[in-house]
Coordinates of C-alpha atoms in Angstrom, one line a residue:
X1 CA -8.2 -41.7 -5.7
X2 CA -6.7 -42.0 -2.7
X3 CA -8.4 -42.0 0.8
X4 CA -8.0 -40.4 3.7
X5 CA -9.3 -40.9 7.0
X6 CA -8.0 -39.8 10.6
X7 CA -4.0 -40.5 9.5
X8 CA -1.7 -37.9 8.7
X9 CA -0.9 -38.9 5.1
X10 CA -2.1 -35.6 2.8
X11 CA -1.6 -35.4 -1.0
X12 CA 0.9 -32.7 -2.2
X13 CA 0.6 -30.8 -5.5
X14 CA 4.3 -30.9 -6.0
X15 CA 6.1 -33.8 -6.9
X16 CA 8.6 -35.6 -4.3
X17 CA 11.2 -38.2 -4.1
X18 CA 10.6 -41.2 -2.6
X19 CA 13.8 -43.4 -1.6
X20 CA 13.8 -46.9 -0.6
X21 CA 16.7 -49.2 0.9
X22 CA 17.4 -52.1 -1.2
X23 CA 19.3 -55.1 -0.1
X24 CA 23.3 -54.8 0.6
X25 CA 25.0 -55.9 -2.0
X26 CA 28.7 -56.5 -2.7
X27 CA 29.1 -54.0 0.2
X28 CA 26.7 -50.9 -1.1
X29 CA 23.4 -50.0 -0.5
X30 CA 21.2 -49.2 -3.7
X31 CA 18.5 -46.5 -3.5
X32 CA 15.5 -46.9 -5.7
X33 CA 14.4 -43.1 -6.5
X34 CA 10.4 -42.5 -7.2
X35 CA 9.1 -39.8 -8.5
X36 CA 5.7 -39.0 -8.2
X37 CA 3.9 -36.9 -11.2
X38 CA 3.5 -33.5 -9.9
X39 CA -0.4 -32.5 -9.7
X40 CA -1.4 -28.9 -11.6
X41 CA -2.1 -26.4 -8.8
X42 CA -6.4 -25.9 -8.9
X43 CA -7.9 -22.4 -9.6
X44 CA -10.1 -20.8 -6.5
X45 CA -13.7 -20.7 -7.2
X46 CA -15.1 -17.9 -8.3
X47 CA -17.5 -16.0 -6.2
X48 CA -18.9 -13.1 -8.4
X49 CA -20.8 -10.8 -6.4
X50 CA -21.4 -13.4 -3.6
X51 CA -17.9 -12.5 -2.2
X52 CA -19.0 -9.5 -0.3
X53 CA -21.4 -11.6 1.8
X54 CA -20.4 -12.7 4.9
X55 CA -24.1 -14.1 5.3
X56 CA -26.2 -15.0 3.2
X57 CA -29.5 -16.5 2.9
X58 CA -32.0 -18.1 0.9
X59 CA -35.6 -19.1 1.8
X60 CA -37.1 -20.1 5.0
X61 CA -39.0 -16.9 6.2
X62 CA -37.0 -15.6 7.8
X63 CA -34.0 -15.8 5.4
X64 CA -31.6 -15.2 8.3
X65 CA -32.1 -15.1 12.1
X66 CA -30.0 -13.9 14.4
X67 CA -30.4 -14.5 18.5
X68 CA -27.6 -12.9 20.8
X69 CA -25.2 -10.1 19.7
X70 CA -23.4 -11.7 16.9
X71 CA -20.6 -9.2 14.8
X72 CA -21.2 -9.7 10.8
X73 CA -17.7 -8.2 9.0
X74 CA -19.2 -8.3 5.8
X75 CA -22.8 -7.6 3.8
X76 CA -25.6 -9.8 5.1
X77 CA -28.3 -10.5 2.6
X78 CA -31.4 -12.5 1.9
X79 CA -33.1 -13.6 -1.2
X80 CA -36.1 -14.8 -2.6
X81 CA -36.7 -14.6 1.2
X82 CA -37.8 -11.3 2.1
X83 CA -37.1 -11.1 5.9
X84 CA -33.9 -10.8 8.7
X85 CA -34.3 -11.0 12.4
X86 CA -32.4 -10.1 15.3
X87 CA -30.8 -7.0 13.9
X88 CA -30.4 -5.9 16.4
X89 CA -29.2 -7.0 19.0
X90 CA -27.1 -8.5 16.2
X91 CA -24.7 -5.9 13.7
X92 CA -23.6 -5.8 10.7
X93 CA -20.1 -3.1 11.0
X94 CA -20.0 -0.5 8.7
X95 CA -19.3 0.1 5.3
X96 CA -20.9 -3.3 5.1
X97 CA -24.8 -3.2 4.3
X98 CA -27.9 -5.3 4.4
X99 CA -29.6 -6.7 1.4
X100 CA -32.9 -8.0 1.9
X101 CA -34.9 -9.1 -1.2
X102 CA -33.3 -6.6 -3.5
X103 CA -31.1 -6.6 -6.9
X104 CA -28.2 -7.2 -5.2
X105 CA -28.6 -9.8 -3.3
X106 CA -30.6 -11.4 -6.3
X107 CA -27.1 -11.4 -8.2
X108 CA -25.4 -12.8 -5.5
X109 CA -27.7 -15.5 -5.5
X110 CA -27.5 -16.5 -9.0
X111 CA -23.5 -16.3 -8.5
X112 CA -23.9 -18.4 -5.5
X113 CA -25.5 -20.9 -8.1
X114 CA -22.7 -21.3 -10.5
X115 CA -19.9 -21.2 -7.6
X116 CA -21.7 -24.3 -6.0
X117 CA -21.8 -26.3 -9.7
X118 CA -18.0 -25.4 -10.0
X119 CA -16.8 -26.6 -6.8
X120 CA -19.2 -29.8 -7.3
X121 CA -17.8 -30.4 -10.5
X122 CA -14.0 -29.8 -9.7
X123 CA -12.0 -33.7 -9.7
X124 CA -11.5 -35.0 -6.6
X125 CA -7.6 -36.3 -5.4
X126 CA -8.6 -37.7 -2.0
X127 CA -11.1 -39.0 0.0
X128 CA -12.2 -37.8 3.4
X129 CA -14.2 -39.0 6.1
X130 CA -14.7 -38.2 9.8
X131 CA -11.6 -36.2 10.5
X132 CA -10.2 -35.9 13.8
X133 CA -6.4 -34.6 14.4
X134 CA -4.9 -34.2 11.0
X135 CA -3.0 -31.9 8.3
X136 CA -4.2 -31.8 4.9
X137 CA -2.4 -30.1 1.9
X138 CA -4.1 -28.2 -1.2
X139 CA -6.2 -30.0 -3.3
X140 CA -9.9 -31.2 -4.2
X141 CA -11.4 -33.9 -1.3
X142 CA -14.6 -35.6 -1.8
X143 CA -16.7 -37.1 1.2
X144 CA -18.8 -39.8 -0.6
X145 CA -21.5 -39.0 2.5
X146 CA -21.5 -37.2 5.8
X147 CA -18.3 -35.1 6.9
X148 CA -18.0 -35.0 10.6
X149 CA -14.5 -32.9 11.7
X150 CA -14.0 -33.9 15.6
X151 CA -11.0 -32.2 16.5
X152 CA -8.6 -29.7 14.7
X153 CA -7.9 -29.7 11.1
X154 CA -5.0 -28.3 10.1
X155 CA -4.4 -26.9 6.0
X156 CA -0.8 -26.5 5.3
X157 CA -0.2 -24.6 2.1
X158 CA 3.4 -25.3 2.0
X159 CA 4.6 -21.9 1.7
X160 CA 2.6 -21.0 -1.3
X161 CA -0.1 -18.2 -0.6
X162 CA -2.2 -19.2 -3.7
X163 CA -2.9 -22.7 -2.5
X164 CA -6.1 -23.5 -3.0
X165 CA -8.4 -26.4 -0.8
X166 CA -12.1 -27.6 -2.0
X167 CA -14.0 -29.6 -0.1
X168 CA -16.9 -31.6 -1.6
X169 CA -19.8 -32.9 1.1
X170 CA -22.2 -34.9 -0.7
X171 CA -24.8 -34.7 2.9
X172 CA -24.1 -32.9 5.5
X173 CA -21.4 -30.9 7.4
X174 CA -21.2 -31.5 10.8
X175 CA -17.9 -30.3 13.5
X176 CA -18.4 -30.9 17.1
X177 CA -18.1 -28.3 20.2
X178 CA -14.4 -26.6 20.5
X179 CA -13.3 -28.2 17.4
X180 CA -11.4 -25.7 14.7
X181 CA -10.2 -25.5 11.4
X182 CA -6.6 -23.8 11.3
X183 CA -4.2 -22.7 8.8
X184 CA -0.6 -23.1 8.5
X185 CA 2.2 -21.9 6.1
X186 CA 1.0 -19.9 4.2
X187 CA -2.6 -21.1 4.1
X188 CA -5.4 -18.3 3.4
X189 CA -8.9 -18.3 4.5
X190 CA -10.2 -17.0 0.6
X191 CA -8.7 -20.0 -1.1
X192 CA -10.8 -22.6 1.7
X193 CA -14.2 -24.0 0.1
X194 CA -16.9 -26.6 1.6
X195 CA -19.6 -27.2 -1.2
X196 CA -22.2 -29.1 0.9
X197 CA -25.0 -31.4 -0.9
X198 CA -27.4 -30.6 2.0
X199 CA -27.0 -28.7 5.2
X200 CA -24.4 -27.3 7.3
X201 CA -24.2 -27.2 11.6
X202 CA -21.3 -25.6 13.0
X203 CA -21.1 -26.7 17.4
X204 CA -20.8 -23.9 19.6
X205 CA -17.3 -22.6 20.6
X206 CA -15.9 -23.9 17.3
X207 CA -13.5 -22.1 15.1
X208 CA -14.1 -22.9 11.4
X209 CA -12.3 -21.4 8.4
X210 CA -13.5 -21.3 4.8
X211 CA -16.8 -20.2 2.8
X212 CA -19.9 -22.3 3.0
X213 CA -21.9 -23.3 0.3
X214 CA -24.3 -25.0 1.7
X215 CA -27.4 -26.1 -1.2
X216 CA -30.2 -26.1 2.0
X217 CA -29.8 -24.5 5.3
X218 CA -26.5 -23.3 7.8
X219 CA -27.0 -23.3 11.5
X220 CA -24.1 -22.4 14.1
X221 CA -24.4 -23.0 17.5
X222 CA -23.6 -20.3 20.1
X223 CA -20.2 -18.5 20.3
X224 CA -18.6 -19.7 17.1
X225 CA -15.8 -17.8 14.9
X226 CA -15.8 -18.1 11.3
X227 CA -13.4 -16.8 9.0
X228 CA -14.7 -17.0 5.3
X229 CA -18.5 -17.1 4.4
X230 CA -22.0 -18.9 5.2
X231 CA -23.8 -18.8 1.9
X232 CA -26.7 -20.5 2.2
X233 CA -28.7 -21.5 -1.5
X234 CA -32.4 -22.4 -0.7
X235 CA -32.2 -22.4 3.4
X236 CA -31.8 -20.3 5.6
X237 CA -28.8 -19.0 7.7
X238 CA -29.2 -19.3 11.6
X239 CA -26.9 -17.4 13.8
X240 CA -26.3 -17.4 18.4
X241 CA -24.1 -14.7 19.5
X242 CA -21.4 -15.5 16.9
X243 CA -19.1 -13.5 14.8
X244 CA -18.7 -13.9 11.1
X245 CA -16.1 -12.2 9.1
X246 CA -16.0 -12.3 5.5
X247 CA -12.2 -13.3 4.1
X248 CA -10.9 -11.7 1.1
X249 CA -7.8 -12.3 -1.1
X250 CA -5.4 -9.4 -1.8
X251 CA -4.1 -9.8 -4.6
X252 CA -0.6 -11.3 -5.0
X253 CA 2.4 -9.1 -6.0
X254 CA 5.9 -10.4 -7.2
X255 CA 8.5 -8.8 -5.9
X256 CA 10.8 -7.1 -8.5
X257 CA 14.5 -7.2 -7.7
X258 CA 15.7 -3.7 -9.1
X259 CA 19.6 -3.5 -8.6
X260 CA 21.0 -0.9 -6.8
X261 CA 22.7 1.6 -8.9
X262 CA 24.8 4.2 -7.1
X263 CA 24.9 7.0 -8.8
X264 CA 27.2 9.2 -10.5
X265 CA 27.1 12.7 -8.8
X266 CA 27.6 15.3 -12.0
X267 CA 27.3 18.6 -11.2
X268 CA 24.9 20.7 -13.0
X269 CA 23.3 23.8 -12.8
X270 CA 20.5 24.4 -10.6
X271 CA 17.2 24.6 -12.0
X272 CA 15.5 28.4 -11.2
X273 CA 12.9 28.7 -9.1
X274 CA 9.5 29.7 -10.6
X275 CA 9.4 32.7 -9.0
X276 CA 7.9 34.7 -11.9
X277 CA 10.7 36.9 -12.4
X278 CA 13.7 36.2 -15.1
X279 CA 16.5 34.2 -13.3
X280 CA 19.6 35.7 -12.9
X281 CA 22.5 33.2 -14.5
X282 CA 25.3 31.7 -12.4
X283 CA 28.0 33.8 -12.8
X284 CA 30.9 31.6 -14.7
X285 CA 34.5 31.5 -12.6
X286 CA 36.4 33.2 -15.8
X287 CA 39.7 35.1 -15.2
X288 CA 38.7 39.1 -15.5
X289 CA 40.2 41.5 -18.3
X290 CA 43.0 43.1 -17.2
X291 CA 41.6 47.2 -17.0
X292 CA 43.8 49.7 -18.6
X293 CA 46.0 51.5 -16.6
X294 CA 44.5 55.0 -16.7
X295 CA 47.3 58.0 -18.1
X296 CA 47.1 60.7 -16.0
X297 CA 46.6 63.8 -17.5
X298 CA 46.7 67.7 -15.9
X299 CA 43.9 68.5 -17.1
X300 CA 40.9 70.3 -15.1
X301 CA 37.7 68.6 -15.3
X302 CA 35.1 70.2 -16.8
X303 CA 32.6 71.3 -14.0
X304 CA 29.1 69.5 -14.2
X305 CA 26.2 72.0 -14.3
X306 CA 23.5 72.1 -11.4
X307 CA 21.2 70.7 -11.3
X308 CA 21.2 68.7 -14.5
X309 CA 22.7 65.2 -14.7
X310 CA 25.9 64.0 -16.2
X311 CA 26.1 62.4 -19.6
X312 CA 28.0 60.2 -21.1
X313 CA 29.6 63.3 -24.3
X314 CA 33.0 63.7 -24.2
X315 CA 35.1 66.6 -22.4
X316 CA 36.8 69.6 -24.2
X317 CA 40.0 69.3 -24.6
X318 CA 41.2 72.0 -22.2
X319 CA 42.3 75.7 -23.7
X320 CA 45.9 76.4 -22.9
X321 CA 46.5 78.3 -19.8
X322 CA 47.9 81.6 -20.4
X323 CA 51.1 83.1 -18.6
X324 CA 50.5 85.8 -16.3
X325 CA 51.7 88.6 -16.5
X326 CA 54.4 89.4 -14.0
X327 CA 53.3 92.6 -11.3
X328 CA 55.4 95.6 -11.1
X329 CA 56.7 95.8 -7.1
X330 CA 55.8 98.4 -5.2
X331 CA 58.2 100.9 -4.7
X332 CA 59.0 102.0 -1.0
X333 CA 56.9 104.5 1.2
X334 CA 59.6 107.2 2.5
X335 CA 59.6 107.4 6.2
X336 CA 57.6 110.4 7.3
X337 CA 59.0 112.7 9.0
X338 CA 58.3 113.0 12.7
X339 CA 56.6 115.9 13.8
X340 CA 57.6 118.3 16.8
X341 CA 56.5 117.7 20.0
X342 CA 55.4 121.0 22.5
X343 CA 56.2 120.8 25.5
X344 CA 54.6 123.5 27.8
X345 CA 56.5 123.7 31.3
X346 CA 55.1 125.6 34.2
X347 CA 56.0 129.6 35.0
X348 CA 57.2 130.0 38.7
X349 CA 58.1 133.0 40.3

């Protein structure tokens, strides 16, 4: 097991090369290649039903308290303990809910259990002690006693969003004023988990990252952001105008690479539209029948009666027309004769 103390040095799940410059001989250099074995990526620790809880308490009457307006992003809940105060000024933002002393909160008790064994029980790679400026990778790192972080801890996840970093405390937790823990590449608060043998005390105006599972009591000092959890087992959980929000893993999706297919336009008919009513066909571009050139014939059409409609029976043939008969001229009108005219002329004398 390897330890690690305020150095830089981090163990890496993958395996590397290591090359080393041998003596010159005959003119060339000779590079001795080590490979380390790679180490098999660990699982997250399972939560159960204690996932939900950004807070979480055990005993201690109260369970949780709360001075100042801290923010809780998550459910807060106590159990066997049966009391939370400082709600308000404190809040817990909606849809998430307080649990005091019920079912619920029960079951995320006895999940907090078994959580705490499995991260206890994991196989360490590395030891730590009091950290000050250093980067980590994934893996399991045991602190035979006290953990103290004094200045930023950085977790690098190397690019690989399921990377997972358990932290085993067999006393206490302890990170000073303005200290952090960050993440880098990749590096997600879920996967981050400090199983603590006793008790837990973040210092004000820290910034800590990871769940908590702490098997006596949590305190955080004023103004302190943590993302993850504070699950405390048979303690309580003691808060001063700080603002806890609980992490959560969305679950990882693989790409698919579909090719792109261009497609092959083929025309087709359209569909009809439901309209109700019976669609009328597309009409198909075919070359019309030639019509038959009509014979004209001198014959009178038959005159439709009035009033009636036509139908479709045949017309009689037409009867034959019949001569006429030619009209005698009329003979002249002698000239009559004109009639004498009397004239009367005046007597004188």
């Amino acid at each position: 097991m390897k330890k690690i103390g305020s150095s830089r040095a981090s163990p890496r799940r993958a395996g590397y090369f290591l090359l080393i410059a041998c003596p010159i001989v005959a003119g060339t250099v000779a590079l001795a290649i080590v490979t380390q074995p790679a180490i098999a990526a660990d699982a997250p620790v399972n939560l159960g039903t204690a996932a939900s809880f950004a807070v979480l308490g055990g005993s201690g009457h109260p369970g949780v308290t709360n001075t100042g307006a801290s923010v809780i992003n998550g459910d807060l809940g106590v159990w066997p303990d049966t009391a939370v105060t400082g709600f308000p000024p404190g809040t817990v933002t909606p849809p998430s809910q307080m649990h005091v002393d019920d079912a619920v909160a029960k079951q995320a008790q006895s999940d907090l259990t078994t959580a705490y064994n499995d991260a206890a029980g994991r196989t360490p790679a590395a030891t730590v002690a009091a950290i000050g400026v250093q980067t980590l990778g994934p893996g399991v790192y045991n602190a035979t006693s006290t953990l103290q972080i004094n200045g930023t801890l950085t977790l690098d996840a190397g690019g690989d969003p399921n990377a997972v970093f358990i932290f085993q405390v067999s006393s206490a937790l302890l990170t000073a004023s303005n200290s952090s823990v960050v993440l880098t590449n990749g590096a997600l608060a879920c996967n981050v988990f400090w199983q603590v043998g006793s008790s837990a005390t973040l210092g004000s105006d820290s910034t800590f990252t990871g769940t908590i599972m702490a098997l006596t009591s949590i305190t955080v000092d004023a103004g302190v952001t943590i993302m993850g959890r504070l699950l405390a087992r048979n303690g309580d959980v003691t808060l001063i105008s700080d603002t806890v929000t609980q992490s959560t893993c969305s679950p990882t999706v693989t790409p698919t690479v579909t090719p792109t297919v261009t497609p092959t336009v083929t025309p087709t008919r359209p569909a009809p539209s439901p309209t109700g009513t019976t669609p009328t066909p597309t009409p198909t571009r075919t070359r019309p029948a030639p019509s038959p050139t009509p014979t004209a014939t001198f014959t009178r059409p038959a005159p439709s009666p009035t009033g009636t409609s036509r139908t479709s029976t045949p017309a009689p043939k037409p009867k034959p027309k019949p001569k006429p008969k030619p009209k005698p001229k009329p003979r002249p009108k002698p000239a009559p004769a004109p009639k004498p005219v009397s004239t009367t002329f005046p007597v004188t004398g």
